[in-house]
Coordinates of C-alpha atoms and ligand atoms in Angstrom, one line a residue:
M1 CA 84.5 92.1 111.5
G2 CA 85.9 91.0 114.8
D3 CA 86.2 93.8 117.3
Q4 CA 85.6 96.5 114.7
L5 CA 84.1 99.6 116.3
R6 CA 80.8 100.1 114.3
Y7 CA 77.9 102.5 114.1
D8 CA 75.1 100.1 113.1
G9 CA 71.7 101.7 113.7
K10 CA 73.3 105.1 114.3
V11 CA 72.7 108.2 112.2
A12 CA 75.6 110.5 111.6
V13 CA 75.4 114.1 110.4
V14 CA 78.7 115.4 109.0
T15 CA 78.7 119.1 107.9
G16 CA 81.0 120.2 105.1
A17 CA 81.3 116.6 104.1
G18 CA 81.7 117.3 100.3
N19 CA 85.5 117.8 100.5
G20 CA 88.6 117.4 102.7
L21 CA 88.3 116.0 106.2
G22 CA 84.5 115.9 106.3
K23 CA 84.3 113.7 103.2
V24 CA 86.6 111.2 104.9
Y25 CA 84.6 111.3 108.1
A26 CA 81.4 110.6 106.1
L27 CA 82.9 107.7 104.2
M28 CA 84.3 106.2 107.5
F29 CA 81.0 106.3 109.3
A30 CA 79.1 104.8 106.3
S31 CA 81.7 102.0 105.9
R32 CA 81.1 101.1 109.5
G33 CA 77.3 100.9 109.4
A34 CA 76.0 104.4 110.1
K35 CA 73.4 106.1 108.0
V36 CA 75.0 109.4 107.0
V37 CA 73.7 112.9 106.2
V38 CA 76.3 114.4 103.9
N39 CA 75.9 118.1 104.2
D40 CA 77.8 120.6 102.0
L41 CA 77.0 124.0 100.7
G42 CA 79.4 123.4 97.8
G43 CA 81.1 126.8 97.8
S44 CA 84.8 127.8 97.5
F45 CA 87.1 127.6 100.5
K46 CA 86.6 131.4 100.9
G47 CA 82.8 130.8 101.2
E48 CA 81.9 132.0 97.7
G49 CA 79.2 130.3 95.6
A50 CA 77.2 127.1 96.2
S51 CA 76.6 123.8 94.3
K52 CA 75.0 120.4 95.0
G53 CA 77.8 118.6 93.3
A54 CA 80.1 118.2 96.3
A55 CA 77.6 116.5 98.6
D56 CA 76.1 114.4 95.8
L57 CA 79.5 112.9 94.8
V58 CA 80.1 111.8 98.3
V59 CA 76.6 110.3 98.6
D60 CA 77.2 108.4 95.3
E61 CA 80.5 107.1 96.6
I62 CA 78.9 105.8 99.8
K63 CA 76.1 104.2 98.0
K64 CA 78.4 102.5 95.5
A65 CA 80.3 101.0 98.4
G66 CA 77.0 99.6 99.8
G67 CA 76.4 102.3 102.4
V68 CA 73.4 104.5 103.2
A69 CA 73.5 108.3 102.8
V70 CA 71.5 111.3 101.9
A71 CA 72.7 114.7 100.8
N72 CA 71.8 118.1 102.3
Y73 CA 72.9 121.4 100.7
D74 CA 72.0 123.9 103.4
S75 CA 74.5 126.2 105.0
V76 CA 75.3 125.3 108.6
E77 CA 73.9 128.7 109.5
N78 CA 70.6 127.0 108.9
G79 CA 71.5 124.0 111.0
D80 CA 67.9 123.1 111.7
K81 CA 67.3 122.3 108.1
I82 CA 70.3 119.8 108.1
I83 CA 68.9 118.1 111.2
E84 CA 65.4 118.1 109.6
T85 CA 66.9 116.1 106.7
A86 CA 68.3 113.5 109.1
I87 CA 65.0 113.1 110.9
K88 CA 63.0 112.9 107.7
A89 CA 65.3 110.3 106.1
F90 CA 66.3 108.3 109.1
G91 CA 64.2 109.3 112.2
R92 CA 67.1 110.1 114.6
V93 CA 70.5 111.8 115.0
D94 CA 73.2 110.1 117.0
I95 CA 76.4 111.7 115.8
V96 CA 77.1 115.3 114.7
V97 CA 80.5 116.4 113.4
N98 CA 80.5 120.2 113.1
N99 CA 83.2 120.2 110.4
A100 CA 82.1 122.8 107.8
G101 CA 84.4 125.7 107.4
I102 CA 85.9 128.5 105.3
L103 CA 88.7 131.0 105.6
R104 CA 88.9 134.8 105.1
D105 CA 92.5 135.4 106.1
V106 CA 93.5 139.1 106.3
G107 CA 95.7 141.2 108.6
F108 CA 93.6 142.7 111.4
H109 CA 94.4 146.2 110.2
N110 CA 92.5 145.4 107.0
M111 CA 89.7 143.2 108.4
T112 CA 86.2 144.2 107.5
D113 CA 83.0 143.5 109.3
K114 CA 82.1 141.2 106.4
D115 CA 85.3 139.2 106.9
W116 CA 84.5 138.9 110.6
D117 CA 80.8 138.1 110.4
L118 CA 81.2 135.5 107.6
I119 CA 83.7 133.5 109.6
I120 CA 81.9 133.8 112.9
G121 CA 78.7 132.9 111.1
V122 CA 79.9 129.7 109.4
H123 CA 82.1 128.4 112.2
L124 CA 80.8 129.5 115.5
K125 CA 77.1 130.2 114.8
G126 CA 77.0 127.2 112.3
S127 CA 78.3 124.9 115.0
Y128 CA 75.7 126.3 117.5
K129 CA 72.8 126.0 115.0
V130 CA 73.5 122.4 114.1
A131 CA 74.2 121.3 117.7
R132 CA 71.1 123.2 118.9
A133 CA 68.8 121.6 116.4
A134 CA 70.2 118.1 117.3
W135 CA 70.4 118.7 121.0
N136 CA 66.8 117.9 122.1
V137 CA 66.6 115.0 119.7
M138 CA 69.7 113.6 121.5
R139 CA 68.3 114.4 124.9
D140 CA 65.1 112.6 124.2
Q141 CA 67.0 109.6 122.9
G142 CA 69.3 109.7 125.9
Y143 CA 72.3 109.4 123.5
G144 CA 74.5 111.6 121.4
R145 CA 78.0 112.2 120.3
I146 CA 79.2 115.6 119.0
V147 CA 82.6 116.5 117.7
N148 CA 83.3 120.1 117.1
V149 CA 86.3 121.4 115.1
A150 CA 88.7 124.0 116.5
S151 CA 92.1 124.8 115.2
A152 CA 95.6 125.5 116.4
A153 CA 95.0 129.0 115.1
G154 CA 92.3 129.4 117.8
I155 CA 94.4 127.8 120.6
Y156 CA 97.6 129.7 119.9
G157 CA 96.7 132.5 117.6
N158 CA 97.9 132.9 114.0
F159 CA 98.8 135.9 111.9
G160 CA 96.0 137.0 109.6
Q161 CA 93.4 134.8 111.3
A162 CA 91.8 137.0 114.0
N163 CA 88.3 136.1 112.8
Y164 CA 89.0 132.4 112.4
S165 CA 90.9 132.2 115.8
A166 CA 88.1 133.9 117.6
A167 CA 85.5 131.5 116.1
K168 CA 87.6 128.4 116.7
L169 CA 88.3 129.1 120.4
G170 CA 84.6 130.0 120.8
I171 CA 83.8 126.6 119.5
F172 CA 85.9 125.1 122.3
G173 CA 84.0 127.2 124.9
L174 CA 80.8 125.9 123.4
T175 CA 82.1 122.3 123.6
Q176 CA 83.0 122.6 127.3
T177 CA 79.6 123.8 128.4
L178 CA 77.7 121.3 126.1
A179 CA 79.8 118.5 127.6
R180 CA 78.5 119.5 131.1
E181 CA 74.9 120.0 130.1
G182 CA 74.9 116.8 128.1
A183 CA 76.4 114.6 130.8
K184 CA 73.2 113.3 132.4
K185 CA 71.7 112.4 129.0
N186 CA 74.8 110.4 127.7
I187 CA 75.6 113.2 125.2
K188 CA 79.4 113.4 124.9
V189 CA 80.9 116.5 123.2
N190 CA 84.5 116.9 122.3
C191 CA 86.6 119.2 120.2
I192 CA 89.5 118.5 117.8
A193 CA 92.2 120.7 116.3
P194 CA 93.3 118.8 113.3
L195 CA 96.2 119.2 110.9
A196 CA 95.6 117.7 107.5
A197 CA 96.1 118.3 103.8
S198 CA 93.0 119.8 102.2
R199 CA 92.2 122.6 99.7
M200 CA 92.2 124.8 102.8
T201 CA 95.8 124.0 103.7
E202 CA 97.3 123.3 100.2
T203 CA 98.3 126.9 99.7
V204 CA 100.0 127.3 103.1
M205 CA 102.0 124.0 103.4
P206 CA 104.8 122.5 101.3
K207 CA 103.8 119.7 99.0
E208 CA 105.9 116.9 100.7
M209 CA 104.3 117.8 104.0
L210 CA 100.8 117.7 102.5
E211 CA 101.4 114.2 101.2
S212 CA 102.0 112.8 104.6
L213 CA 99.2 114.7 106.3
K214 CA 96.3 112.6 105.0
P215 CA 92.8 113.3 106.4
E216 CA 92.6 109.5 106.8
F217 CA 94.9 109.9 109.9
V218 CA 92.4 112.4 111.4
A219 CA 89.2 110.5 110.8
P220 CA 89.8 107.6 113.2
V221 CA 90.1 110.0 116.1
V222 CA 86.7 111.5 115.2
G223 CA 85.4 108.0 114.8
Y224 CA 86.6 107.0 118.3
L225 CA 85.2 110.1 119.9
C226 CA 81.8 109.4 118.3
H227 CA 81.6 105.7 119.2
E228 CA 79.3 104.6 122.0
S229 CA 82.1 103.0 123.9
C230 CA 84.0 106.3 124.2
E231 CA 83.5 108.0 127.6
E232 CA 85.6 111.1 126.9
T233 CA 83.7 114.4 127.0
G234 CA 84.6 118.1 127.1
G235 CA 88.1 117.4 125.7
L236 CA 90.3 119.2 123.2
F237 CA 92.6 117.2 121.1
E238 CA 95.4 118.2 118.7
L239 CA 96.1 115.7 116.0
G240 CA 97.6 114.9 112.6
A241 CA 99.5 112.3 110.7
G242 CA 98.5 109.6 113.3
W243 CA 99.6 111.6 116.3
V244 CA 96.9 112.7 118.8
A245 CA 97.2 114.4 122.2
K246 CA 94.8 115.9 124.7
L247 CA 95.3 119.5 125.8
R248 CA 94.4 121.0 129.2
W249 CA 94.7 124.3 131.0
A250 CA 97.8 125.0 133.1
R251 CA 97.6 127.7 135.8
A252 CA 100.6 129.1 137.5
K253 CA 100.5 128.9 141.3
G254 CA 100.1 132.7 141.1
G255 CA 101.0 135.7 143.1
V256 CA 99.1 137.7 145.8
M257 CA 99.7 141.4 145.9
K258 CA 100.7 142.6 149.3
K259 CA 98.9 145.9 148.6
A260 CA 96.0 146.3 146.2
S261 CA 97.8 148.7 143.9
V262 CA 99.5 148.7 140.5
E263 CA 102.8 148.5 142.3
G264 CA 101.5 145.5 144.3
V265 CA 100.8 143.7 141.0
R266 CA 104.3 144.6 139.7
D267 CA 105.9 143.2 142.8
A268 CA 103.9 140.0 142.6
W269 CA 104.5 139.5 138.9
N270 CA 107.2 136.9 139.0
D271 CA 104.8 134.6 140.9
V272 CA 102.0 135.5 138.6
I273 CA 103.8 134.0 135.6
N274 CA 105.8 131.3 137.3
F275 CA 104.6 127.8 136.2
D276 CA 107.0 125.8 138.4
D277 CA 104.2 124.5 140.6
E278 CA 101.5 124.6 137.9
E279 CA 97.9 123.4 138.5
H280 CA 95.4 122.1 136.1
P281 CA 92.0 123.6 136.8
S282 CA 89.2 122.0 135.1
S283 CA 86.0 123.7 136.2
T284 CA 84.8 127.2 137.2
Q285 CA 84.8 126.0 140.8
D286 CA 88.6 125.6 140.6
T287 CA 88.9 129.4 140.5
F288 CA 87.6 129.7 144.1
P289 CA 90.3 128.0 146.2
P290 CA 93.2 130.4 145.4
V291 CA 90.9 133.4 145.5
M292 CA 89.6 132.3 148.9
A293 CA 93.1 131.7 150.1
A294 CA 94.1 135.2 149.2
L295 CA 91.1 136.6 151.1
E296 CA 92.1 134.6 154.2
K297 CA 95.6 136.0 153.9
A298 CA 94.2 139.5 153.5
K299 CA 92.4 139.1 156.9
L300 CA 95.6 138.4 158.7
Ligands
LIG1 P1 87.7 122.0 103.1 O1 87.6 123.4 102.5 O2 88.4 120.9 102.3 O3 86.3 121.5 103.5 C1 85.3 122.3 104.1 C2 84.0 121.9 103.5 O4 83.0 122.8 104.2 C3 83.8 122.3 102.0 O5 83.4 121.2 101.3 C4 82.8 123.4 102.0 O6 82.0 123.4 100.8 C5 82.0 123.2 103.2 N1 81.4 124.4 103.7 C6 81.9 125.6 103.8 N2 81.0 126.5 104.3 C7 79.8 125.8 104.5 C8 78.6 126.1 105.0 N3 78.2 127.4 105.4 N4 77.6 125.1 105.1 C9 77.9 123.9 104.8 N5 79.1 123.5 104.3 C10 80.1 124.4 104.2 O7 88.5 122.2 104.5 P2 89.1 121.1 105.5 O8 90.5 121.4 105.6 O9 88.6 119.8 105.2 O10 88.4 121.7 106.9 C11 87.5 121.0 107.6 C12 87.4 121.6 109.0 O11 88.6 121.4 109.7 C13 87.1 123.1 109.0 O12 86.3 123.5 110.1 C14 88.5 123.7 109.2 O13 88.5 125.0 109.8 C15 89.1 122.7 110.2 N6 90.6 122.7 110.2 C16 91.3 122.2 109.2 C17 92.6 122.1 109.3 C18 93.5 121.4 108.2 O14 94.7 121.3 108.5 N7 92.9 121.0 107.1 C19 93.4 122.8 110.4 C20 92.5 123.2 111.4 C21 91.2 123.2 111.3

């Protein structure tokens, strides 16, 4: 095994692990020694129906390969039940991958409350519920690794995905605060925005592209972020096909209005949007210096 990064003695919960990316995460953790809870509601990618088959097949595959796994069929909206399965079967939870997801793409002008609530419920509330149920277990253990799943649609916006974009960027907000709150208890929380072939993307991407975008290229990044040797926390990573890169905020140096008026804003606008001397704020405290500097100037 040499220097293989392993998860012996660790318990991993992967939501939505019956298909696509989640399945590959579950297989990876199990093949490297973790005991795995394979959660999947087993519905369609639009969130319709439910079945036990998806999770069961993955559990069988793990067992056949000599690994340890149990299935859970609850919706992530009942995250406490998923964590309960982990505790009952294995007594602890070290790793959570909040991967479960569905799509309800529709132009905003046609979006219904149902389209909105369903997506926010599964992605944002589901990530909250599972993390919340695992959180105090991890705090008590003094150890935890959580990977949440965002999307380029959330970072940049995407036509027809107002509900999904809102949920996915919300998940990054959740990640950043959990990273801070978990720091003292050795709980590291990161966020990924993957690109991979799955039933979710097979209708929107050309076939040749899908073939080279294997989930197997995404899984190792999740594996690294969930390993005990990884110190990274609060990060957002874009990845696919073996490429992975961290994202951060960039802030323009900014403009100060000479007079607190709408015209004052107009006159400062070129500075407001000029990124020549950009900064990279990384905490709420980083908002204060330019604001204080503007106050000082105003006193002159
Ligand atoms: P997928 O549709 O193949 O897998 C998602 C799994 O989640 C399915 O097995 C489904 O049954 C399960 N699921 C759905 N609702 C659930 C619920 N309420 N409770 C428990 N399980 C539930 O999709 P894929 O592509 O593997 O997506 C995985 C994650 O990655 C999702 O969060 C998705 O939004 C995200 N993502 C995927 C991208 C891609 O390129 N494939 C791009 C950006 C984000």
